Coordinates of C-alpha atoms and ligand atoms in Angstrom, one line a residue:
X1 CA 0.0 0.0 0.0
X2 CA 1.1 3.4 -1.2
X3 CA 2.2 5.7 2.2
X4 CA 1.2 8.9 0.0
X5 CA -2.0 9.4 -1.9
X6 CA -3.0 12.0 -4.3
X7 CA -7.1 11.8 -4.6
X8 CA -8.3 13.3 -7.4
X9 CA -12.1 13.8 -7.1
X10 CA -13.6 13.0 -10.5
X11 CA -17.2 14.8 -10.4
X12 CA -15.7 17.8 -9.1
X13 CA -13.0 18.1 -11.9
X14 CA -16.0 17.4 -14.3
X15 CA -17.8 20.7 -12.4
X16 CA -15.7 22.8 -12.9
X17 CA -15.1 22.4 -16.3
X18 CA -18.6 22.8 -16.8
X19 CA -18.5 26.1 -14.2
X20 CA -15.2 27.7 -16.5
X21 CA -17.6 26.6 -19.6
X22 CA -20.9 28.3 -17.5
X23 CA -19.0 31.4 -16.6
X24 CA -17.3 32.0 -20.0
X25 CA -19.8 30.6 -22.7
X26 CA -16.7 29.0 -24.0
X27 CA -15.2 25.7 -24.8
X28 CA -12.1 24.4 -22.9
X29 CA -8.7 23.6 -24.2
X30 CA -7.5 22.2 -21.2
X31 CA -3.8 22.5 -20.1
X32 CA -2.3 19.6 -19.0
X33 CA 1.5 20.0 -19.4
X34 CA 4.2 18.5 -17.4
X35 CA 1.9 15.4 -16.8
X36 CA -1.7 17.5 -15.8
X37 CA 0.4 20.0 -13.6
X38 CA 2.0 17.4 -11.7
X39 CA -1.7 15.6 -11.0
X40 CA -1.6 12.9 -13.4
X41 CA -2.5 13.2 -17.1
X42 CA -3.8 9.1 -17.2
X43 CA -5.6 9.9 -14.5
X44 CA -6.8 13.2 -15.5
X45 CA -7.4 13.2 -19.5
X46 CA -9.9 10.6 -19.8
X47 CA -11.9 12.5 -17.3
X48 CA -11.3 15.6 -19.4
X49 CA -12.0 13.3 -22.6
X50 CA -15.6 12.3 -22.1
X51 CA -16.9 16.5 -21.4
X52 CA -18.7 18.4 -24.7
X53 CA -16.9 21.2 -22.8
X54 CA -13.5 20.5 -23.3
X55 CA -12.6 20.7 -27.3
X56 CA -8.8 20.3 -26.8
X57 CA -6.1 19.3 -24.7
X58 CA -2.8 21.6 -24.9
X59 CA 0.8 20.0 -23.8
X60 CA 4.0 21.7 -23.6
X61 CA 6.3 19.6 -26.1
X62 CA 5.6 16.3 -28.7
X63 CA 6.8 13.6 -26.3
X64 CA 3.8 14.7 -23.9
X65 CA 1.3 14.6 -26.8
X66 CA 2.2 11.0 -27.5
X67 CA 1.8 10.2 -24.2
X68 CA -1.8 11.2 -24.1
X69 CA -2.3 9.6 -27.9
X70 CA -1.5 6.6 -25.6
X71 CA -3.3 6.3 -23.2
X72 CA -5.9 6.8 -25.7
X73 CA -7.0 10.5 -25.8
X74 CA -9.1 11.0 -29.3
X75 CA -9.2 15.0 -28.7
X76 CA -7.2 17.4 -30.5
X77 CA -4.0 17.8 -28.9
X78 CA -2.2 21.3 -29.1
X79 CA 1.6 21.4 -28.6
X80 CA 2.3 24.9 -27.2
X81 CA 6.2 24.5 -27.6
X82 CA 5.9 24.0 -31.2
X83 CA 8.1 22.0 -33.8
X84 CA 11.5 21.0 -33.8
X85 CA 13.4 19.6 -37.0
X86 CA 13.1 15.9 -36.6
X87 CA 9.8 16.1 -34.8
X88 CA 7.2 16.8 -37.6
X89 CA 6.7 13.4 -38.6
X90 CA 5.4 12.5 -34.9
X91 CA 3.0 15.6 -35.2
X92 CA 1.5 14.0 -38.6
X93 CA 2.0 9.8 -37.1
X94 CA 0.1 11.0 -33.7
X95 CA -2.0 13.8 -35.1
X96 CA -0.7 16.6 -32.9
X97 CA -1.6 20.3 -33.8
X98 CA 1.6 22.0 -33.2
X99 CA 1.4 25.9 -32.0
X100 CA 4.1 28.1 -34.4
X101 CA 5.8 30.6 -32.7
X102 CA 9.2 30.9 -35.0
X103 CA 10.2 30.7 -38.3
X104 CA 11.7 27.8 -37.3
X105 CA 8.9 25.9 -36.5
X106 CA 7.4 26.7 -40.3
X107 CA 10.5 25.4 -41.7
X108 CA 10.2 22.3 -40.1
X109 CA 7.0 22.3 -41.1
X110 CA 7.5 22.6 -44.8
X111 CA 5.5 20.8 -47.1
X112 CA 3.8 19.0 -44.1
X113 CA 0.0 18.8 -44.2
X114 CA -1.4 19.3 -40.5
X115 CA -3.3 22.2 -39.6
X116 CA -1.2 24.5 -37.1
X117 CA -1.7 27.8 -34.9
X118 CA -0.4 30.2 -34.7
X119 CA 1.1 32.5 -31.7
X120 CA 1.8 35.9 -31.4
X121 CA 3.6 37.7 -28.7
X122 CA 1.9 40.7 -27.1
X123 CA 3.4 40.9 -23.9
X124 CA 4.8 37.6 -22.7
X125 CA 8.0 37.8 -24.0
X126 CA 8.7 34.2 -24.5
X127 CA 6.6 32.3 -27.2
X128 CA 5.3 34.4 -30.3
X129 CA 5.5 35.9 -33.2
X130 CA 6.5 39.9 -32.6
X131 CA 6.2 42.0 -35.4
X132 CA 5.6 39.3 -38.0
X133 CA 2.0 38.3 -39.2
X134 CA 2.0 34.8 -40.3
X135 CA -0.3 33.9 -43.7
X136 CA -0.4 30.5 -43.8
X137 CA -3.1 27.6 -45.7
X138 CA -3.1 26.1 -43.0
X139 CA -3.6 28.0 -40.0
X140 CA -6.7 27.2 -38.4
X141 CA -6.0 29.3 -35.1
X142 CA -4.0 31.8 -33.1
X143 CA -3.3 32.6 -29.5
X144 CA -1.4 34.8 -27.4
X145 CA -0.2 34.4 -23.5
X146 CA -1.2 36.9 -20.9
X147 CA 2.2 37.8 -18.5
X148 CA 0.5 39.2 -15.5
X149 CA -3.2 38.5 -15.6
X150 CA -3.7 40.5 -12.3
X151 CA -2.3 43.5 -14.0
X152 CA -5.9 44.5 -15.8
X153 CA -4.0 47.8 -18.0
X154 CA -1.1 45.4 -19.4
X155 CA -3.5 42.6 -19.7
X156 CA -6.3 44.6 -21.8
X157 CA -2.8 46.0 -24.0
X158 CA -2.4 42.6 -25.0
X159 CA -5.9 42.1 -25.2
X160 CA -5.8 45.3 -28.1
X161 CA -3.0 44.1 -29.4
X162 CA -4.4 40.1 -29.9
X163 CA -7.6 41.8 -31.0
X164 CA -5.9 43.9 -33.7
X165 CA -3.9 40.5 -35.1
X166 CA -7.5 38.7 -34.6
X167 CA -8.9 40.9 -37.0
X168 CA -6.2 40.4 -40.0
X169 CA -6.5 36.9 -39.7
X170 CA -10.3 36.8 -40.2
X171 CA -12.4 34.2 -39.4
X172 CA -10.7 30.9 -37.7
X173 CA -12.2 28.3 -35.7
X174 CA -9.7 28.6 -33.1
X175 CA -8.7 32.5 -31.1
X176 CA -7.7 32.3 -27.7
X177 CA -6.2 34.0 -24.8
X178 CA -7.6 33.7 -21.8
X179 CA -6.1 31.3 -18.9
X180 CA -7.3 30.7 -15.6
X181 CA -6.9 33.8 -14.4
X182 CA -7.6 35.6 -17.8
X183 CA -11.2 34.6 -17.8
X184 CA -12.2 37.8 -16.1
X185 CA -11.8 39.7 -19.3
X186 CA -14.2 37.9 -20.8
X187 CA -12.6 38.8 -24.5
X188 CA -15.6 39.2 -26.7
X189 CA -13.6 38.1 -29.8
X190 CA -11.9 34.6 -28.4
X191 CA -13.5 31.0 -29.5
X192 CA -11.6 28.9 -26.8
X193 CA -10.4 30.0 -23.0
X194 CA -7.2 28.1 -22.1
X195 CA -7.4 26.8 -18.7
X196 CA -5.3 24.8 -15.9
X197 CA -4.6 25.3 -12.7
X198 CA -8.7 26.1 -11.9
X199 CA -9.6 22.9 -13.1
X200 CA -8.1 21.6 -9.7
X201 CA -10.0 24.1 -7.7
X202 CA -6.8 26.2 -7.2
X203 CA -8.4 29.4 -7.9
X204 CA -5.9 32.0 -9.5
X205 CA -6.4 35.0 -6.9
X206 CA -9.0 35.5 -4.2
X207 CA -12.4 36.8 -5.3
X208 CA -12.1 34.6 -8.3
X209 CA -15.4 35.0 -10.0
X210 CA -16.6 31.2 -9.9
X211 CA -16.8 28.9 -7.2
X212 CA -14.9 25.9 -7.9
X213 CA -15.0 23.1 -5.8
X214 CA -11.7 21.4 -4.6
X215 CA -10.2 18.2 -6.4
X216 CA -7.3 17.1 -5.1
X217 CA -6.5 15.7 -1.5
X218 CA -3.3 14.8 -0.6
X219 CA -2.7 12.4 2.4
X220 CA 0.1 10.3 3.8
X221 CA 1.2 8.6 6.7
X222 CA 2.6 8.6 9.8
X223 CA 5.2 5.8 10.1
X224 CA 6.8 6.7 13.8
X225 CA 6.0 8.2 16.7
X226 CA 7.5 8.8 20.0
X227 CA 7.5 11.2 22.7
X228 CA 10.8 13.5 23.0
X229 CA 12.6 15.0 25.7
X230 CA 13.2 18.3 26.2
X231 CA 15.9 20.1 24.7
X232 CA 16.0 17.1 21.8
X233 CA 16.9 18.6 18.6
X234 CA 14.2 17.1 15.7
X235 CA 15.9 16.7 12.0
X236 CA 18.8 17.5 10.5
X237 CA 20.9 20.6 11.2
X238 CA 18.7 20.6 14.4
X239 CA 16.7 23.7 13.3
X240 CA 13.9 22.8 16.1
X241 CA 14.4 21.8 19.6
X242 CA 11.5 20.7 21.9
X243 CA 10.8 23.2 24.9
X244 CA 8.7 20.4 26.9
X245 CA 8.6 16.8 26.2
X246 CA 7.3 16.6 22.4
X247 CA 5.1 13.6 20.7
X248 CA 6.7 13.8 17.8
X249 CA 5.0 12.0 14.6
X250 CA 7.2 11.0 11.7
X251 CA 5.0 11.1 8.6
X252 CA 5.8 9.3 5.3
X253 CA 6.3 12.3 2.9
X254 CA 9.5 14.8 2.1
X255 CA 10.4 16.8 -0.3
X256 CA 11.4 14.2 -2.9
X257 CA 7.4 13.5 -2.7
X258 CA 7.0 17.3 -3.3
X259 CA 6.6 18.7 0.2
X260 CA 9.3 21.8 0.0
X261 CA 12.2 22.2 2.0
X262 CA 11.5 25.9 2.7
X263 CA 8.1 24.8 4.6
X264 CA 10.4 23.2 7.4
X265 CA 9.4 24.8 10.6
X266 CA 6.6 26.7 8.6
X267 CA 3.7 24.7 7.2
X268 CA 1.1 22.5 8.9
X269 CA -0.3 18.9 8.3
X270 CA -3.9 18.4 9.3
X271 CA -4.8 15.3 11.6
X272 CA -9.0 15.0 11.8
X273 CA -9.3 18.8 11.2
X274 CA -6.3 19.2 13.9
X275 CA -3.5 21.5 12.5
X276 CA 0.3 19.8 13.3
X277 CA 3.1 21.8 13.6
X278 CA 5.9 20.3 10.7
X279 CA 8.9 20.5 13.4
X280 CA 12.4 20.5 12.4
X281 CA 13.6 20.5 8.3
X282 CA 11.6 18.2 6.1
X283 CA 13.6 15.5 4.8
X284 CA 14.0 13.4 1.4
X285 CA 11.0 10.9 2.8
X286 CA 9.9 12.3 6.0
X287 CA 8.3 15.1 7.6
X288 CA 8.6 15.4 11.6
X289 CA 5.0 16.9 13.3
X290 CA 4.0 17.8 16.6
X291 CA 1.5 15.3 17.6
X292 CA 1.4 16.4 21.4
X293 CA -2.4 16.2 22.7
X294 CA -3.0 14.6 19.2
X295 CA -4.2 11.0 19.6
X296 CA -2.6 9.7 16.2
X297 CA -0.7 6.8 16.2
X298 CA 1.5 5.0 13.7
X299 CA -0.1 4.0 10.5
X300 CA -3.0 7.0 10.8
X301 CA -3.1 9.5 7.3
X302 CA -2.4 12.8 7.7
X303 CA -3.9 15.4 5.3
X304 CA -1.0 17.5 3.6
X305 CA -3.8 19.1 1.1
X306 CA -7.5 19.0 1.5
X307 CA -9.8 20.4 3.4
X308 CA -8.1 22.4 5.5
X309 CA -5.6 23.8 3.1
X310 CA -4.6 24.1 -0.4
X311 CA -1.7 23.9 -2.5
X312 CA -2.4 27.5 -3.2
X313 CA -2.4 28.0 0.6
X314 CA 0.9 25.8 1.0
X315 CA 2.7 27.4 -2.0
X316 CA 1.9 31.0 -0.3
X317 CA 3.9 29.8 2.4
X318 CA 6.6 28.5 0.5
X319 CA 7.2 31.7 -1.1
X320 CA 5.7 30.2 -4.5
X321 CA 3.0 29.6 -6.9
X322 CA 1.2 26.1 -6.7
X323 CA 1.9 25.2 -10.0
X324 CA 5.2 24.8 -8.4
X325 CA 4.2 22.8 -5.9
X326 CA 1.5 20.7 -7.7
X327 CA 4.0 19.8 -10.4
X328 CA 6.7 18.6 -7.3
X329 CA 4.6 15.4 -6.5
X330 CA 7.0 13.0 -7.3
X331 CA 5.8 9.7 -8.9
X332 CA 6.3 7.8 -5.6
X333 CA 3.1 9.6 -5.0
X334 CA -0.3 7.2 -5.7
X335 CA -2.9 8.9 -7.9
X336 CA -5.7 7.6 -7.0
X337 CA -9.2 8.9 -9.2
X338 CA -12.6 9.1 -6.9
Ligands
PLP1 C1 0.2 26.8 -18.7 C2 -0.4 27.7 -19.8 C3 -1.8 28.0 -19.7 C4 -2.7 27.6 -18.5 O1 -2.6 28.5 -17.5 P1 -3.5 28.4 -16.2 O2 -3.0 29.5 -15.4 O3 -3.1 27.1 -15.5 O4 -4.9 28.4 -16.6 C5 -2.4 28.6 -20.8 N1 -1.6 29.0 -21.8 C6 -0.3 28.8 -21.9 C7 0.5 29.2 -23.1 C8 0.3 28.1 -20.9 O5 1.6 27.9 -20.9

């Protein structure tokens, strides 16, 4: 039996998809890069698969759309890294739609017959066409990338800008911009929204416009425990030492599962709804808790997300973004679909 478990609720995944399709009157192309963010994408695609809602899957590079054409996904698959010599005959063998954001990418491209889109750089500086406006056969859609969706004058610049681009193209079956947090322009001239983290319920700022209900828990658990002196140092580099005689719970999960070093002597595990105290620096496989008036005992879960706390709430504390810490989960950790 696994000692970490990443539940991933199904229904509520499936809700809010339908709540991002509700809110926006658009269709999904759903993100799942770098395996679904870390969650799973053989556990999370075929979910994503079966909904009207969800017209495409995006992945970062060819290798991940394989992956998916492989565990059986039917949708259209959009490659936002684009094409590589050497790669185009995978894009035509596993019908992959690959996003164009160089020169480059046409040349490799040349004389192959897939449909592509096409991105532009408005304010991203990374992926994107600048000053160039690509004409193309067989473009059947652009995009662009927001930078700092938060930022509503940048964001509606690029919005302009997109719009402007939008416009030269003429019709396509495929404009998009918007990403989790970009929703709340509600762009009147976008097909598609191009969505991720919310998916998971990890809502991109507070106030976010829709209620999304929470997918993923994340348990594992406790392998030790033992009462402590006082004056015992707990971990390495002794960064914690117990005042008072300590119960100190040693819970099957470190930062090789995903559970960040910085969050030593910061973040909290929840036992029943209980917070624990992480004592001491997390280690490769183990995290140390303060289990003192806590009645767990060895083989009890702990909840590291859930309930009580996100990975949005988590990464705050580490100083980072949950994408970060979603797409840390190590493999070690079970995904397990509910
Ligand atoms: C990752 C990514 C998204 C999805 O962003 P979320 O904030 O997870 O919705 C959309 N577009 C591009 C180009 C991306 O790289």
């Amino acid at each position: 039996m696994p000692r970490a478990i990443l539940y991933i609720d199904r229904e509520k995944l499936i809700e809010n998809a339908r709540k991002l399709y509700q809110f926006t009157g658009k269709p999904l192309i759903a993100v799942v890069k770098a395996d679904a963010y870390g969650v799973g994408a053989p556990q999370v695609t075929p979910i994503l698969e079966e909904l009207e809602e969800v017209s495409a899957l995006a992945v970062a590079c060819v290798e991940e759309g394989i992956e998916l054409r492989k565990v059986g996904i039917k949708k259209k698959i959009l490659v936002l890294g684009g094409v590589l010599k050497g790669e185009e005959k995978a894009f035509v063998e596993y019908s992959l739609t690959p996003v164009v954001s160089h020169r480059e990418h046409l040349k490799a491209l040349e004389g192959i017959d897939v449909p592509i889109q096409v991105k532009y750089d408005t304010g991203m500086g990374r992926l994107g066409f600048l000053e160039e406006f690509i004409q193309d056969q067989r473009v059947e859609g652009v995009l662009s990338h927001l930078s700092s969706p938060l930022d509503e004058d940048f964001s509606l610049l690029q919005i302009r800008r997109f719009e402007y681009l939008v416009k030269n193209h003429g019709r396509l079956p495929y404009i998009h911009i918007e990403s989790s947090a970009g929703i709340l322009y509600r762009v009147p001239y976008t097909t598609h929204i191009r969505v991720g983290l919310a998916l998971y319920g990890e809502k991109p700022f507070q106030n976010y416009p829709i209620p999304l209900r929470k997918v993923l828990r994340l348990k594992a658990r406790i392998i030790s425990v033992k009462t402590l002196p006082a004056h015992f140092p707990v971990s390495y580099s002794r960064t914690y030492i117990t005042d008072k005689p300590t119960r100190v719970g040693v819970v099957a999960f470190g930062y090789a599962d995903g559970l960040m070093k910085s969050l030593s002597n910061k973040a909290r595990l929840y036992y029943r709804g209980k917070p624990l105290r992480v004592l001491g620096n997390i280690t490769m496989d183990m995290t140390m808790v303060d289990l003192t008036g806590v009645e767990a005992n060895v083989g009890d879960w702990v909840e590291v997300v859930g309930e009580h706390q996100s990975f949005t709430d988590l990464a705050k504390l580490a100083g980072t973004i949950p994408y970060e810490l979603m797409t840390n989960l190590s493999k070690r950790v079970y995904r397990h679909v509910v």
